[in-house]
JSON list of C-alpha atoms in Angstrom, two decimals:
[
{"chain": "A", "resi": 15, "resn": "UNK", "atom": "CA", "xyz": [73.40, -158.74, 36.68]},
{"chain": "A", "resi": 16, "resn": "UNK", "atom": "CA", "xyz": [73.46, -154.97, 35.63]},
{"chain": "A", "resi": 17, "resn": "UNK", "atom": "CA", "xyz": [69.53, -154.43, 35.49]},
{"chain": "A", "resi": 18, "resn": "UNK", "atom": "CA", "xyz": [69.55, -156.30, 39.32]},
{"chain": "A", "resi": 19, "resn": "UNK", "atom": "CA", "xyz": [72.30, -153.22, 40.02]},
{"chain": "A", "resi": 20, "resn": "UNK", "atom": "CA", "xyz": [70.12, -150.82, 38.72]},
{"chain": "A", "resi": 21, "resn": "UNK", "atom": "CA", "xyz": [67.36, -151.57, 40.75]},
{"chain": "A", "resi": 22, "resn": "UNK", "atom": "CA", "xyz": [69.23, -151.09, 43.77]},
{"chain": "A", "resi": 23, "resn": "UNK", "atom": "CA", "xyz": [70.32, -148.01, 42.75]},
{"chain": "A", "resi": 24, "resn": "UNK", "atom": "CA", "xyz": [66.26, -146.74, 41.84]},
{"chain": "A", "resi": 25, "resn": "UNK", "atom": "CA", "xyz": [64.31, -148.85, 44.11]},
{"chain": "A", "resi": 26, "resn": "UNK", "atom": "CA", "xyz": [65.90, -151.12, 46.62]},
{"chain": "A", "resi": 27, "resn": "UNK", "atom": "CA", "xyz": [69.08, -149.80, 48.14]},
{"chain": "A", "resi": 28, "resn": "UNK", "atom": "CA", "xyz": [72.19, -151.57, 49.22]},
{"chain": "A", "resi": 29, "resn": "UNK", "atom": "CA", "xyz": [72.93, -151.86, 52.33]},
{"chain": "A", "resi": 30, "resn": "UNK", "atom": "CA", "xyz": [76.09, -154.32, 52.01]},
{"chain": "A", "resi": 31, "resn": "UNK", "atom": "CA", "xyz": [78.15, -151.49, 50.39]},
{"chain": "A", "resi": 32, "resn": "UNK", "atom": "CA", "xyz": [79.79, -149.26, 52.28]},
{"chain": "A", "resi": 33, "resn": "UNK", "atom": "CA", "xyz": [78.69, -146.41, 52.02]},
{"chain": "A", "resi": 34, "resn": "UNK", "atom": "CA", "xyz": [75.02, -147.78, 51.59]},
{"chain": "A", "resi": 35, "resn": "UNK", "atom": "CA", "xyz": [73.60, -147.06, 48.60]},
{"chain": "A", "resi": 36, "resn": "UNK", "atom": "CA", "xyz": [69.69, -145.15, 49.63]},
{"chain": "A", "resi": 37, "resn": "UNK", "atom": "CA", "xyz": [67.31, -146.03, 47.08]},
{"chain": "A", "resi": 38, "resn": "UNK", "atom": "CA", "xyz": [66.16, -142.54, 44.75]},
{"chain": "A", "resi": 39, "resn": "UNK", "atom": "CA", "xyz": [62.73, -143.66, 44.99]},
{"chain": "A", "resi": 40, "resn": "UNK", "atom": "CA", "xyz": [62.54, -143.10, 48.85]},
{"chain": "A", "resi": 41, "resn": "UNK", "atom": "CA", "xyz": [65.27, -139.85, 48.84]},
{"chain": "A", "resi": 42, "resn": "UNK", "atom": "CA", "xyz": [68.26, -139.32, 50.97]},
{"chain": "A", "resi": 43, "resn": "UNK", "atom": "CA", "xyz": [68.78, -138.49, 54.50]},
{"chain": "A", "resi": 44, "resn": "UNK", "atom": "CA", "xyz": [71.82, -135.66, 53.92]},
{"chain": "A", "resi": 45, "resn": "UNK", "atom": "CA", "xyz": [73.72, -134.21, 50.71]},
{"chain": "A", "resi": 46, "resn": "UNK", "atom": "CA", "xyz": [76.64, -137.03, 51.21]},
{"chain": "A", "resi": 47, "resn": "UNK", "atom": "CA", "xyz": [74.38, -139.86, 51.04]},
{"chain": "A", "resi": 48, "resn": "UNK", "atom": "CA", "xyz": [73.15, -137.72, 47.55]},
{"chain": "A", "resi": 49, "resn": "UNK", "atom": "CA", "xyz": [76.89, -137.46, 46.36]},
{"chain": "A", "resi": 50, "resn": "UNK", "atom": "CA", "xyz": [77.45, -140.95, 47.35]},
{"chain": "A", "resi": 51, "resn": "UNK", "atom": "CA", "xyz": [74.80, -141.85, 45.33]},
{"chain": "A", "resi": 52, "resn": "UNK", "atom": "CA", "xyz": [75.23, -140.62, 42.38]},
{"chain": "A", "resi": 53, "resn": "UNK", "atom": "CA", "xyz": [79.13, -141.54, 42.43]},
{"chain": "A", "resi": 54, "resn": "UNK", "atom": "CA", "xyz": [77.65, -145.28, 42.72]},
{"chain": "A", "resi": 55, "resn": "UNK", "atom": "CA", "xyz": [74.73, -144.14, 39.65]},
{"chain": "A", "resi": 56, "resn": "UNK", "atom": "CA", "xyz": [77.83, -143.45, 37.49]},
{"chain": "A", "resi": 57, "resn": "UNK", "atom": "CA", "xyz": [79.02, -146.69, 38.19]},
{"chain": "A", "resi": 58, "resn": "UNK", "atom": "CA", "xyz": [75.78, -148.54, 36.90]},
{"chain": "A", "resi": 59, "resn": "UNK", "atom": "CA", "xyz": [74.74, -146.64, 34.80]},
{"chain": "A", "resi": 60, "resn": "UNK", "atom": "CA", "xyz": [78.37, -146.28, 33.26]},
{"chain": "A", "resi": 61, "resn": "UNK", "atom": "CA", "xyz": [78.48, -142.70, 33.35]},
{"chain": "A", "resi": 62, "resn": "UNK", "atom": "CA", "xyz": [75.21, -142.02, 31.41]},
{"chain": "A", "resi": 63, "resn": "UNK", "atom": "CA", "xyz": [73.01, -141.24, 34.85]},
{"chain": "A", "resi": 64, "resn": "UNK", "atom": "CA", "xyz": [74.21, -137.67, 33.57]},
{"chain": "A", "resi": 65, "resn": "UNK", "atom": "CA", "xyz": [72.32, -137.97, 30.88]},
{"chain": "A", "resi": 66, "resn": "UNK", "atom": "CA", "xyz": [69.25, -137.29, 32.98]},
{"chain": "A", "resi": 67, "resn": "UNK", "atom": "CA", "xyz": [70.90, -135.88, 36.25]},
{"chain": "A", "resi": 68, "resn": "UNK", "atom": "CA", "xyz": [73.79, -133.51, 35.10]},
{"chain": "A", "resi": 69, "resn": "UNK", "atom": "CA", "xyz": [76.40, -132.68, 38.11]},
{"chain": "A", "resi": 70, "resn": "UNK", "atom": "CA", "xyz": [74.89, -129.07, 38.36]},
{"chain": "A", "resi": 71, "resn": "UNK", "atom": "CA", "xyz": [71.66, -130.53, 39.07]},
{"chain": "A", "resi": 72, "resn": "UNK", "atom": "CA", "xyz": [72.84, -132.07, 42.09]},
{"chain": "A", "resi": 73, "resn": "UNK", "atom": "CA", "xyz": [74.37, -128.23, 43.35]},
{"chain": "A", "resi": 74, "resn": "UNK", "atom": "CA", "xyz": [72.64, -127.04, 46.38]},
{"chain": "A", "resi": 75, "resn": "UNK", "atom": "CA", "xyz": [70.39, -124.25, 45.52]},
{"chain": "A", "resi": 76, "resn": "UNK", "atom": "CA", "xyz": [69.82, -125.78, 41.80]},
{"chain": "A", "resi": 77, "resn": "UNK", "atom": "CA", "xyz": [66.12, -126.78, 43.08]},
{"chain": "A", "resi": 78, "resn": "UNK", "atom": "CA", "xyz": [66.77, -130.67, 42.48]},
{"chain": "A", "resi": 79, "resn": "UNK", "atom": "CA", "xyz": [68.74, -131.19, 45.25]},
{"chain": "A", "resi": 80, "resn": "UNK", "atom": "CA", "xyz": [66.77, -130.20, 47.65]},
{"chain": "A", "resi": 81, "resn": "UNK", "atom": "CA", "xyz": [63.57, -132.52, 46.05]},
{"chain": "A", "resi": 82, "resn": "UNK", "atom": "CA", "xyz": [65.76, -135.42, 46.66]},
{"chain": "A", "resi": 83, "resn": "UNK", "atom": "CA", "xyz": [66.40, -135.21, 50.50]},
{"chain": "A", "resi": 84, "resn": "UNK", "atom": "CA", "xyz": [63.99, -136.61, 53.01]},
{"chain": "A", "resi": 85, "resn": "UNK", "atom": "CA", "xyz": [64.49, -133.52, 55.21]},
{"chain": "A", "resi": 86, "resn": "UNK", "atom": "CA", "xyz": [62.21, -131.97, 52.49]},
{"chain": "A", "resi": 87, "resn": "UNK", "atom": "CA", "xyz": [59.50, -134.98, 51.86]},
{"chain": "A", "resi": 88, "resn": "UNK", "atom": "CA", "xyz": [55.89, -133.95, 50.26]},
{"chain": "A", "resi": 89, "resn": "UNK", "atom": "CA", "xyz": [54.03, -135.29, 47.53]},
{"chain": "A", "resi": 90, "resn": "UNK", "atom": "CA", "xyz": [56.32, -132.75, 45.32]},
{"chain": "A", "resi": 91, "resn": "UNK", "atom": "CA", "xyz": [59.37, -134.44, 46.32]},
{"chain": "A", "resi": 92, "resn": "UNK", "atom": "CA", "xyz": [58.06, -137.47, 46.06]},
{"chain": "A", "resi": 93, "resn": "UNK", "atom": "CA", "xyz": [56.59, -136.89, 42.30]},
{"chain": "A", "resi": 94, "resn": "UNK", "atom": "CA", "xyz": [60.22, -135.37, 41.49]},
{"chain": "A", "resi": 95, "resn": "UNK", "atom": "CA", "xyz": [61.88, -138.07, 42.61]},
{"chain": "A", "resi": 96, "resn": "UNK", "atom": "CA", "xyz": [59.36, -140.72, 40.77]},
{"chain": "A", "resi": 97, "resn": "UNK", "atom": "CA", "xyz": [60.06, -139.19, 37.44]},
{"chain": "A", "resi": 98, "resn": "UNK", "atom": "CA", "xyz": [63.69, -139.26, 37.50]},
{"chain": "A", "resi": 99, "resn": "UNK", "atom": "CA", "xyz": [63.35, -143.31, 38.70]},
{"chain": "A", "resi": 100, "resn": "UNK", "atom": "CA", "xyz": [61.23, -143.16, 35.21]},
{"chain": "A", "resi": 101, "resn": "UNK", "atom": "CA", "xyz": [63.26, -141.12, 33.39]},
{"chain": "A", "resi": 102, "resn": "UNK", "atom": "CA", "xyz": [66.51, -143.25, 34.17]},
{"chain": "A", "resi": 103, "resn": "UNK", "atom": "CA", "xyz": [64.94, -146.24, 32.57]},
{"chain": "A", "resi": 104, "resn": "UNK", "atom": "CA", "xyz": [66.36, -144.82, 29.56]},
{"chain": "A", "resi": 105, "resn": "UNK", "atom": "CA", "xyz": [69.80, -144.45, 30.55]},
{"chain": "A", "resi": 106, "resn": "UNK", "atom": "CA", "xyz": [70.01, -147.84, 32.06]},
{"chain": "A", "resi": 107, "resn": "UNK", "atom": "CA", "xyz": [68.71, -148.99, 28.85]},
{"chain": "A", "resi": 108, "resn": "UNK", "atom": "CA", "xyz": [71.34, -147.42, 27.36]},
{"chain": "A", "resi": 109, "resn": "UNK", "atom": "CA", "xyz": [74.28, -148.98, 29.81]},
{"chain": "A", "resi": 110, "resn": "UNK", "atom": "CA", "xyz": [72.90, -152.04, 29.37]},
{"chain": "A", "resi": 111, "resn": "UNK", "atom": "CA", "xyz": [73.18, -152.38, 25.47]},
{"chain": "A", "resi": 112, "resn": "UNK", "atom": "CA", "xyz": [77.04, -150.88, 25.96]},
{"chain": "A", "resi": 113, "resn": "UNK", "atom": "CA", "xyz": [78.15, -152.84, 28.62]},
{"chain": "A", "resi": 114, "resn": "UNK", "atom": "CA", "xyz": [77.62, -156.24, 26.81]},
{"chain": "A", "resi": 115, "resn": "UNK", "atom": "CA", "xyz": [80.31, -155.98, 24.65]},
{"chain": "A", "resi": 116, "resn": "UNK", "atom": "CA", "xyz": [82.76, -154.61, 27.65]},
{"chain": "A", "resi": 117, "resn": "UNK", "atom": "CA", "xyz": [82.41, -157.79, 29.54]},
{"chain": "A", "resi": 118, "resn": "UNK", "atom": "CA", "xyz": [81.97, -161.02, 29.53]},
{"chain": "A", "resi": 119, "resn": "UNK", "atom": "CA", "xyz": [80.99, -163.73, 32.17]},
{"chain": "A", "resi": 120, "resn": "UNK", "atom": "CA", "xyz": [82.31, -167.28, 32.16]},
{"chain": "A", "resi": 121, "resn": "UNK", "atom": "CA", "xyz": [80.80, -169.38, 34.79]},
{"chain": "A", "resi": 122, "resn": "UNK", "atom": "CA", "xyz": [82.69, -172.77, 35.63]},
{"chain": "A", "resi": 123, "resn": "UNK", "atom": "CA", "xyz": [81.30, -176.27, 36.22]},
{"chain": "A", "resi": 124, "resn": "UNK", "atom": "CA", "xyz": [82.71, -179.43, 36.86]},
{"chain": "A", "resi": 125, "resn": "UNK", "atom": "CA", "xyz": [82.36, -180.01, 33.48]},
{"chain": "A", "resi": 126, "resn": "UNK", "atom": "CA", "xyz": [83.96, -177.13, 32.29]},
{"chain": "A", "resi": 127, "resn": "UNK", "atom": "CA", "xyz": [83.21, -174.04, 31.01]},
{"chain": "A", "resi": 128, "resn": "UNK", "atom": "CA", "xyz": [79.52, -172.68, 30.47]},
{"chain": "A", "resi": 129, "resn": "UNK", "atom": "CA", "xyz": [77.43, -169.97, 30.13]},
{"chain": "A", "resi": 130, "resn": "UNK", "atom": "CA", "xyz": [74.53, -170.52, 32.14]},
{"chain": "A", "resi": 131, "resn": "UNK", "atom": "CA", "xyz": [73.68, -167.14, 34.32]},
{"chain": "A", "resi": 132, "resn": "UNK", "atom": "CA", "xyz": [75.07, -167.01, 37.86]},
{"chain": "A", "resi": 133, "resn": "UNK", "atom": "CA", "xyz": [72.15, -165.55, 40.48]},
{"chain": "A", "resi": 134, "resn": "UNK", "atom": "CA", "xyz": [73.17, -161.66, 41.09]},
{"chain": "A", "resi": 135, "resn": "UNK", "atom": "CA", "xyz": [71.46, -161.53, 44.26]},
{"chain": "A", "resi": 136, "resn": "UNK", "atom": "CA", "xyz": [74.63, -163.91, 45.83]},
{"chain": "A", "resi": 137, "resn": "UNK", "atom": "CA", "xyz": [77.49, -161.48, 43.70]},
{"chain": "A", "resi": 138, "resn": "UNK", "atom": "CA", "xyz": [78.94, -158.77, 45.67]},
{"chain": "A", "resi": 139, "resn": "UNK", "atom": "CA", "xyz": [80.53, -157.03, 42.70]},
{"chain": "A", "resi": 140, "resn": "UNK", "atom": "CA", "xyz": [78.92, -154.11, 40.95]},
{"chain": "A", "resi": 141, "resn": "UNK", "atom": "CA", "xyz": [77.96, -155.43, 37.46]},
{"chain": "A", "resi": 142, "resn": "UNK", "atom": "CA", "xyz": [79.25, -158.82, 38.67]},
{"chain": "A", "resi": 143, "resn": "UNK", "atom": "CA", "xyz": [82.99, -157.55, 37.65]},
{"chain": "A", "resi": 144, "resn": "UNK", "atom": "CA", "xyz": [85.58, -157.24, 40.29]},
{"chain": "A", "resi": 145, "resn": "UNK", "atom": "CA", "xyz": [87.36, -154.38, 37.95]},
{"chain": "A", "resi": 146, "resn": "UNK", "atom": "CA", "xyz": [83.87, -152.36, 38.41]},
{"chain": "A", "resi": 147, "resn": "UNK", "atom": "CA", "xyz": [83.36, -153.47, 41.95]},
{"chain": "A", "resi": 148, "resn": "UNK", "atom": "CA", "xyz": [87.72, -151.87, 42.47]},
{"chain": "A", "resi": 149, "resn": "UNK", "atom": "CA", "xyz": [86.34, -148.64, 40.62]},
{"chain": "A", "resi": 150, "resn": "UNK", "atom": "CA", "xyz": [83.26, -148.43, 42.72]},
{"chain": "A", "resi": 151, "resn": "UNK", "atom": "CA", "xyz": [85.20, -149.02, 45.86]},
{"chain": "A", "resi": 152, "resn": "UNK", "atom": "CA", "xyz": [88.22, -146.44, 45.19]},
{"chain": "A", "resi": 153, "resn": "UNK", "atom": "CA", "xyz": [85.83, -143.46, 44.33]},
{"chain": "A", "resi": 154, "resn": "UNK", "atom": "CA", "xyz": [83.38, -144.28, 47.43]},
{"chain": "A", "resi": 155, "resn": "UNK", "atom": "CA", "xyz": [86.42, -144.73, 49.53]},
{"chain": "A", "resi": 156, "resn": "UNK", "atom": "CA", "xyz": [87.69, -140.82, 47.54]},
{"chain": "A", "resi": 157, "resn": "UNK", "atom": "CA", "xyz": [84.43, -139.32, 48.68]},
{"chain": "A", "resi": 158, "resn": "UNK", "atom": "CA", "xyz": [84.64, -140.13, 52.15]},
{"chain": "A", "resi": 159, "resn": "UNK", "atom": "CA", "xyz": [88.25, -138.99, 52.39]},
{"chain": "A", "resi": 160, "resn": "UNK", "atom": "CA", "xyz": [87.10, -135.64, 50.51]},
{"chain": "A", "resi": 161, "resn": "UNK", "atom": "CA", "xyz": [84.08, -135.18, 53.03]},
{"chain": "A", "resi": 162, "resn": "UNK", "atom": "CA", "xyz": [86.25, -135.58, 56.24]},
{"chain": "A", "resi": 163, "resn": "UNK", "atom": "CA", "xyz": [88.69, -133.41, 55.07]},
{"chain": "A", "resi": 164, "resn": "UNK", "atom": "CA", "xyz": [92.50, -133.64, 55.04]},
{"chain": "A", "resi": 165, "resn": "UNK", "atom": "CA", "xyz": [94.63, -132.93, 58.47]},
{"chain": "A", "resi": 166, "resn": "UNK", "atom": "CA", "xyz": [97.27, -131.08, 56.39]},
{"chain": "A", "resi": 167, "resn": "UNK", "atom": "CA", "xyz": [98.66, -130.36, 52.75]},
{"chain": "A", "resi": 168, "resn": "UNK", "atom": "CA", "xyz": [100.97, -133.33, 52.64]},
{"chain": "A", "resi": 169, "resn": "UNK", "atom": "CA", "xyz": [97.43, -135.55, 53.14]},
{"chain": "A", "resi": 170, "resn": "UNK", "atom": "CA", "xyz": [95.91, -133.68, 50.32]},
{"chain": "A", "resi": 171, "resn": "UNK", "atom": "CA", "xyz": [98.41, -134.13, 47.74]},
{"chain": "A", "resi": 172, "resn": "UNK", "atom": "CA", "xyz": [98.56, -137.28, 48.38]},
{"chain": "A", "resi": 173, "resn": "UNK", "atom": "CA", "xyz": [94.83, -137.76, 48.09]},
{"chain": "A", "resi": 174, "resn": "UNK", "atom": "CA", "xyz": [95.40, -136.15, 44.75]},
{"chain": "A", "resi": 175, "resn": "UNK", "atom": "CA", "xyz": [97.58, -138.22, 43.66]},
{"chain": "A", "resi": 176, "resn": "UNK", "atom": "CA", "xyz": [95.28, -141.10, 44.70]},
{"chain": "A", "resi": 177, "resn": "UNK", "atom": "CA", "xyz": [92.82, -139.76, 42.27]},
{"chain": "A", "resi": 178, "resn": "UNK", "atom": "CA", "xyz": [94.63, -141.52, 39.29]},
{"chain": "A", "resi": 179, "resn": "UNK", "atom": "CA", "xyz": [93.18, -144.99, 39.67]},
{"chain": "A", "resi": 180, "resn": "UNK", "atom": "CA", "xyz": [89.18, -144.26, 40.88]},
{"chain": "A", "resi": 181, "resn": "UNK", "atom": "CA", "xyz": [89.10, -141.69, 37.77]},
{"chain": "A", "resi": 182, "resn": "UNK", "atom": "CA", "xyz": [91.13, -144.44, 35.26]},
{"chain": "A", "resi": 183, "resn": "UNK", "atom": "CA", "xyz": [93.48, -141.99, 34.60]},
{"chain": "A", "resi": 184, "resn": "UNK", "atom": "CA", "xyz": [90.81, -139.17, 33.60]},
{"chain": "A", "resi": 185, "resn": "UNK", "atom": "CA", "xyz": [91.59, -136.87, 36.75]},
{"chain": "A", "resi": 186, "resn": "UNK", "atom": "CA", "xyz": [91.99, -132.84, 35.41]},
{"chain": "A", "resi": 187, "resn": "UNK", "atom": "CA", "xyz": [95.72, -131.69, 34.34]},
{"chain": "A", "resi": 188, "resn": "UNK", "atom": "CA", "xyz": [97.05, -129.37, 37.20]},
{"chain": "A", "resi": 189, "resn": "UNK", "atom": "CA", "xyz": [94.47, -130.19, 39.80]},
{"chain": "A", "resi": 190, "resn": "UNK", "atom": "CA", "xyz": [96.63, -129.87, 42.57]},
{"chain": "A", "resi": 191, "resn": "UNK", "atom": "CA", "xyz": [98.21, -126.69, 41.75]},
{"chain": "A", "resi": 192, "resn": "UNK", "atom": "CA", "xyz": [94.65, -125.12, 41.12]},
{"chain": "A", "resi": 193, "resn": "UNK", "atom": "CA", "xyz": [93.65, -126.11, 44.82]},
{"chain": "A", "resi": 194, "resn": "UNK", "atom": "CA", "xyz": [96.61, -124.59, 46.07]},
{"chain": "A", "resi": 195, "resn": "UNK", "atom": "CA", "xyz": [96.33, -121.50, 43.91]},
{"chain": "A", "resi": 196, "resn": "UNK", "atom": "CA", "xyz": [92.68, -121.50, 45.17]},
{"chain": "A", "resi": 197, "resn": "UNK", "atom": "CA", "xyz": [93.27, -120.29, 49.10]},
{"chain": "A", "resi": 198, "resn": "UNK", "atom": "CA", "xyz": [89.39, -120.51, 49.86]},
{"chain": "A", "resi": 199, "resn": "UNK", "atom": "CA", "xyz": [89.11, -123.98, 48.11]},
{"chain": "A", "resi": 200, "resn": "UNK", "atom": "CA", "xyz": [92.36, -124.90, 50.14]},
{"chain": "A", "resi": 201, "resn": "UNK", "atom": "CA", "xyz": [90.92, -123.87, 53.24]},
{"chain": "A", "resi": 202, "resn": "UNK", "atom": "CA", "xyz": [87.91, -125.45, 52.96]},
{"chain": "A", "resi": 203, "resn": "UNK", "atom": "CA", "xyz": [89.60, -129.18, 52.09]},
{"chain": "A", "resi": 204, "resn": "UNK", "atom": "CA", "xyz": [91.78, -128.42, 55.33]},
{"chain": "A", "resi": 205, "resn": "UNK", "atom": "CA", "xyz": [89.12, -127.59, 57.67]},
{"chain": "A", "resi": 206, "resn": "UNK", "atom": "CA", "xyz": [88.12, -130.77, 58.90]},
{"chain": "A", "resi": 207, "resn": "UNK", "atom": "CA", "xyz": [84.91, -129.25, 61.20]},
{"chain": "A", "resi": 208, "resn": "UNK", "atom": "CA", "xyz": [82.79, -126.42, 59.95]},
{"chain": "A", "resi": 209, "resn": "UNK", "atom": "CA", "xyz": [79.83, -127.11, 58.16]},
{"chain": "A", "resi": 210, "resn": "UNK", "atom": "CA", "xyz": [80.56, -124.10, 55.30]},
{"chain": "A", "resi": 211, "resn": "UNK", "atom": "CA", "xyz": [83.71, -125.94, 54.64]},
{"chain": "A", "resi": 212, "resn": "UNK", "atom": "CA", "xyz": [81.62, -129.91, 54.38]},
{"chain": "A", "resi": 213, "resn": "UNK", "atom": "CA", "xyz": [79.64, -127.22, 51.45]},
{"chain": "A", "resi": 214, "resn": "UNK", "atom": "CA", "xyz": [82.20, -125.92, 49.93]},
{"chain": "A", "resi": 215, "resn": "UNK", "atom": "CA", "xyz": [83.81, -129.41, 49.68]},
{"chain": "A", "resi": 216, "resn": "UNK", "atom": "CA", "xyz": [79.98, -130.92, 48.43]},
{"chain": "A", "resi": 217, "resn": "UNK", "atom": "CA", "xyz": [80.15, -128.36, 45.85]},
{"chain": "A", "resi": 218, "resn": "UNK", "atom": "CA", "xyz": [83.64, -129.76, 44.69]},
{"chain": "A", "resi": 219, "resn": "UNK", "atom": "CA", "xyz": [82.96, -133.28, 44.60]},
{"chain": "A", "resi": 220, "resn": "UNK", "atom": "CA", "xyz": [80.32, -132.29, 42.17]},
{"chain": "A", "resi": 221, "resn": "UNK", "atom": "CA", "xyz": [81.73, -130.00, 40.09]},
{"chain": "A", "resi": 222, "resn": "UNK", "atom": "CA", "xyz": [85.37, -131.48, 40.05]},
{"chain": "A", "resi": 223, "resn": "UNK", "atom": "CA", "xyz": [85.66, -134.43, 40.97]},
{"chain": "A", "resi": 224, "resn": "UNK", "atom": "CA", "xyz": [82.19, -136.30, 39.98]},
{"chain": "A", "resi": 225, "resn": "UNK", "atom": "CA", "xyz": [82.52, -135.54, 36.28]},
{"chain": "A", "resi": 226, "resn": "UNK", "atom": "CA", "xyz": [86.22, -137.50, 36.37]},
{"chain": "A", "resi": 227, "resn": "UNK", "atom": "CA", "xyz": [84.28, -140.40, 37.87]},
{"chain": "A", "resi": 228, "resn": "UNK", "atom": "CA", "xyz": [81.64, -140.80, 35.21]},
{"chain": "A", "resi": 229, "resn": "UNK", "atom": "CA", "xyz": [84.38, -140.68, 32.56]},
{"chain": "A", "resi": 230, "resn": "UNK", "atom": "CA", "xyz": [86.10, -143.53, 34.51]},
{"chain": "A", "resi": 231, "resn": "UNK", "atom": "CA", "xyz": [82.81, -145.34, 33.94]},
{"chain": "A", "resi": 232, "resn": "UNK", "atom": "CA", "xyz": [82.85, -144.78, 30.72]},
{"chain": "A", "resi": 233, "resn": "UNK", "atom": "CA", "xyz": [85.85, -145.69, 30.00]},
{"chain": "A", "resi": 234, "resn": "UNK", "atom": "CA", "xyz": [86.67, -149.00, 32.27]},
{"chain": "A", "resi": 235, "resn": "UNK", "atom": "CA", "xyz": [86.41, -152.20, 30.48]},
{"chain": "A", "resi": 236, "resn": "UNK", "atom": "CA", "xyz": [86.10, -156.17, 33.07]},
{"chain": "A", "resi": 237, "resn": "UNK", "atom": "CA", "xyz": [85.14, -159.58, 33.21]},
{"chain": "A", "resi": 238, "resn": "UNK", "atom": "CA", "xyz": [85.74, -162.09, 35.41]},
{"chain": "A", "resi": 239, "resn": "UNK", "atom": "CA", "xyz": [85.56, -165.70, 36.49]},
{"chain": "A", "resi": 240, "resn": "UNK", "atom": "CA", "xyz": [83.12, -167.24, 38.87]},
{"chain": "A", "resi": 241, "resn": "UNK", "atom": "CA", "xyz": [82.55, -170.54, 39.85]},
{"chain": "A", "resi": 242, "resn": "UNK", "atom": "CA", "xyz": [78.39, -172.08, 39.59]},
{"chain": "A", "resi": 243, "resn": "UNK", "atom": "CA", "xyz": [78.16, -171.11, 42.94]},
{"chain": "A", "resi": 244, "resn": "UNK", "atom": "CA", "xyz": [78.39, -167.22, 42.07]},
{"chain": "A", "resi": 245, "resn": "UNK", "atom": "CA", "xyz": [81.47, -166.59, 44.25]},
{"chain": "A", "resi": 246, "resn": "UNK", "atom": "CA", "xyz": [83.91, -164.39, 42.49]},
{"chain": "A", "resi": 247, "resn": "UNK", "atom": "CA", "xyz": [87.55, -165.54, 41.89]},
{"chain": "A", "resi": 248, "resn": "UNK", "atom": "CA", "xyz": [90.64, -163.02, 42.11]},
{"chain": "A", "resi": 249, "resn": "UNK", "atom": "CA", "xyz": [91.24, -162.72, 38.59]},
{"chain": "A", "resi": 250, "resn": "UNK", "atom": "CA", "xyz": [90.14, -159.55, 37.13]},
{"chain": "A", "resi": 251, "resn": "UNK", "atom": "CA", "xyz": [91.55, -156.96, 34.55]},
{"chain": "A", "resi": 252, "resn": "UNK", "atom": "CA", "xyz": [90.71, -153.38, 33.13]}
]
């Protein structure tokens, strides 16, 4: 369930979602695959990965980043990237104790309703909710948008807009009109190409739009209904 999510997110990766998840333990092959990351962290670990790994940690130039990249391996990286596995114990402690009275699973039989465990290797949703697996999907699916960059204004307000349901509502008053009041910011989200601009947009996802997403963590509430087989009905709320 939830600790079997974890350990993707520390130690075995997942490559079913999309983007694939790269394991802490082994690093990260560029800064997206970081961000990505620790957009899915806040997911499982509902919001409390920042407990260990604040956003400004994950800055370029803060001297954690850089640890965490494979560009940079060494038995330094490495031995950074080992203690925050160990250190993140704790927080997914933590999620664990608060997410069981979020959720609830009811698996059915033909008998009728029981609570015998369903395997979490066979369920495809993030904490085996379909309401955490929407969240996890909308913000990934945010992130890419936000790294590509935005053909014109029109596709960035609307983007914007968009932010209401992968952030649960939680999305900062007036963002919109602080981009556009920001004419280097707004450059950089409409410059689709140059590698300063894929920065300066990195450095936004952190600082702006990353703490939104662990407060949607926080704050989302699912359960669902599966079947003894482990496949997930439709039904889902938040």
């Amino acid at each position: 369930m939830l600790d079997r999510d974890q350990d993707r997110l520390l130690y075995d990766g997942d490559a079913r979602r999309e983007p694939p998840i790269q394991p802490l333990t082994d690093g990260f092959d560029d800064v997206f695959y970081a961000l990505s990351w620790y957009q899915a962290a806040g997911i499982r670990t509902l919001g409390n990965v920042e407990k260990v790994i604040e956003p400004s940690d994950m800055m370029p130039m803060s001297g954690l980043l850089e640890k965490l990249l494979t560009v940079n391996d060494g038995r330094e990286s490495e031995y950074v990237r080992r203690r925050l596995v160990e250190q993140l114990d704790s927080a997914c402690d933590l999620a664990y104790r608060q997410f069981r009275p979020r959720a609830s699973e009811r698996v059915e039989t033909d008998e009728g309703e029981t609570w015998s465990d369903v395997d979490p290797d066979v369920e495809s949703n993030p904490l085996m909710r379909p309401a955490f697996r929407q969240l996890d999907q909308g913000q990934a699916a945010a992130l890419i948008d936000l790294w590509t960059g935005f053909k014109d204004r029109e596709a960035l307000g609307r983007w914007v807009r968009n932010l209401s349901t992968p952030t649960n509502g939680e999305k900062p008053d007036g963002l919109l009109d602080e981009i556009v009041g920001n004419p280097p910011l707004l450059d950089a989200l409409l410059e689709q190409d140059a590698e300063t601009a894929k920065v300066t947009r990195y450095r936004f996802g952190i600082a702006v739009v990353m703490p939104s997403f662990l407060a949607a963590a926080r704050t989302l509430n699912g359960g669902e209904r599966t079947d003894s087989s482990g496949a997930t009905h439709g039904a889902w709320k938040s």
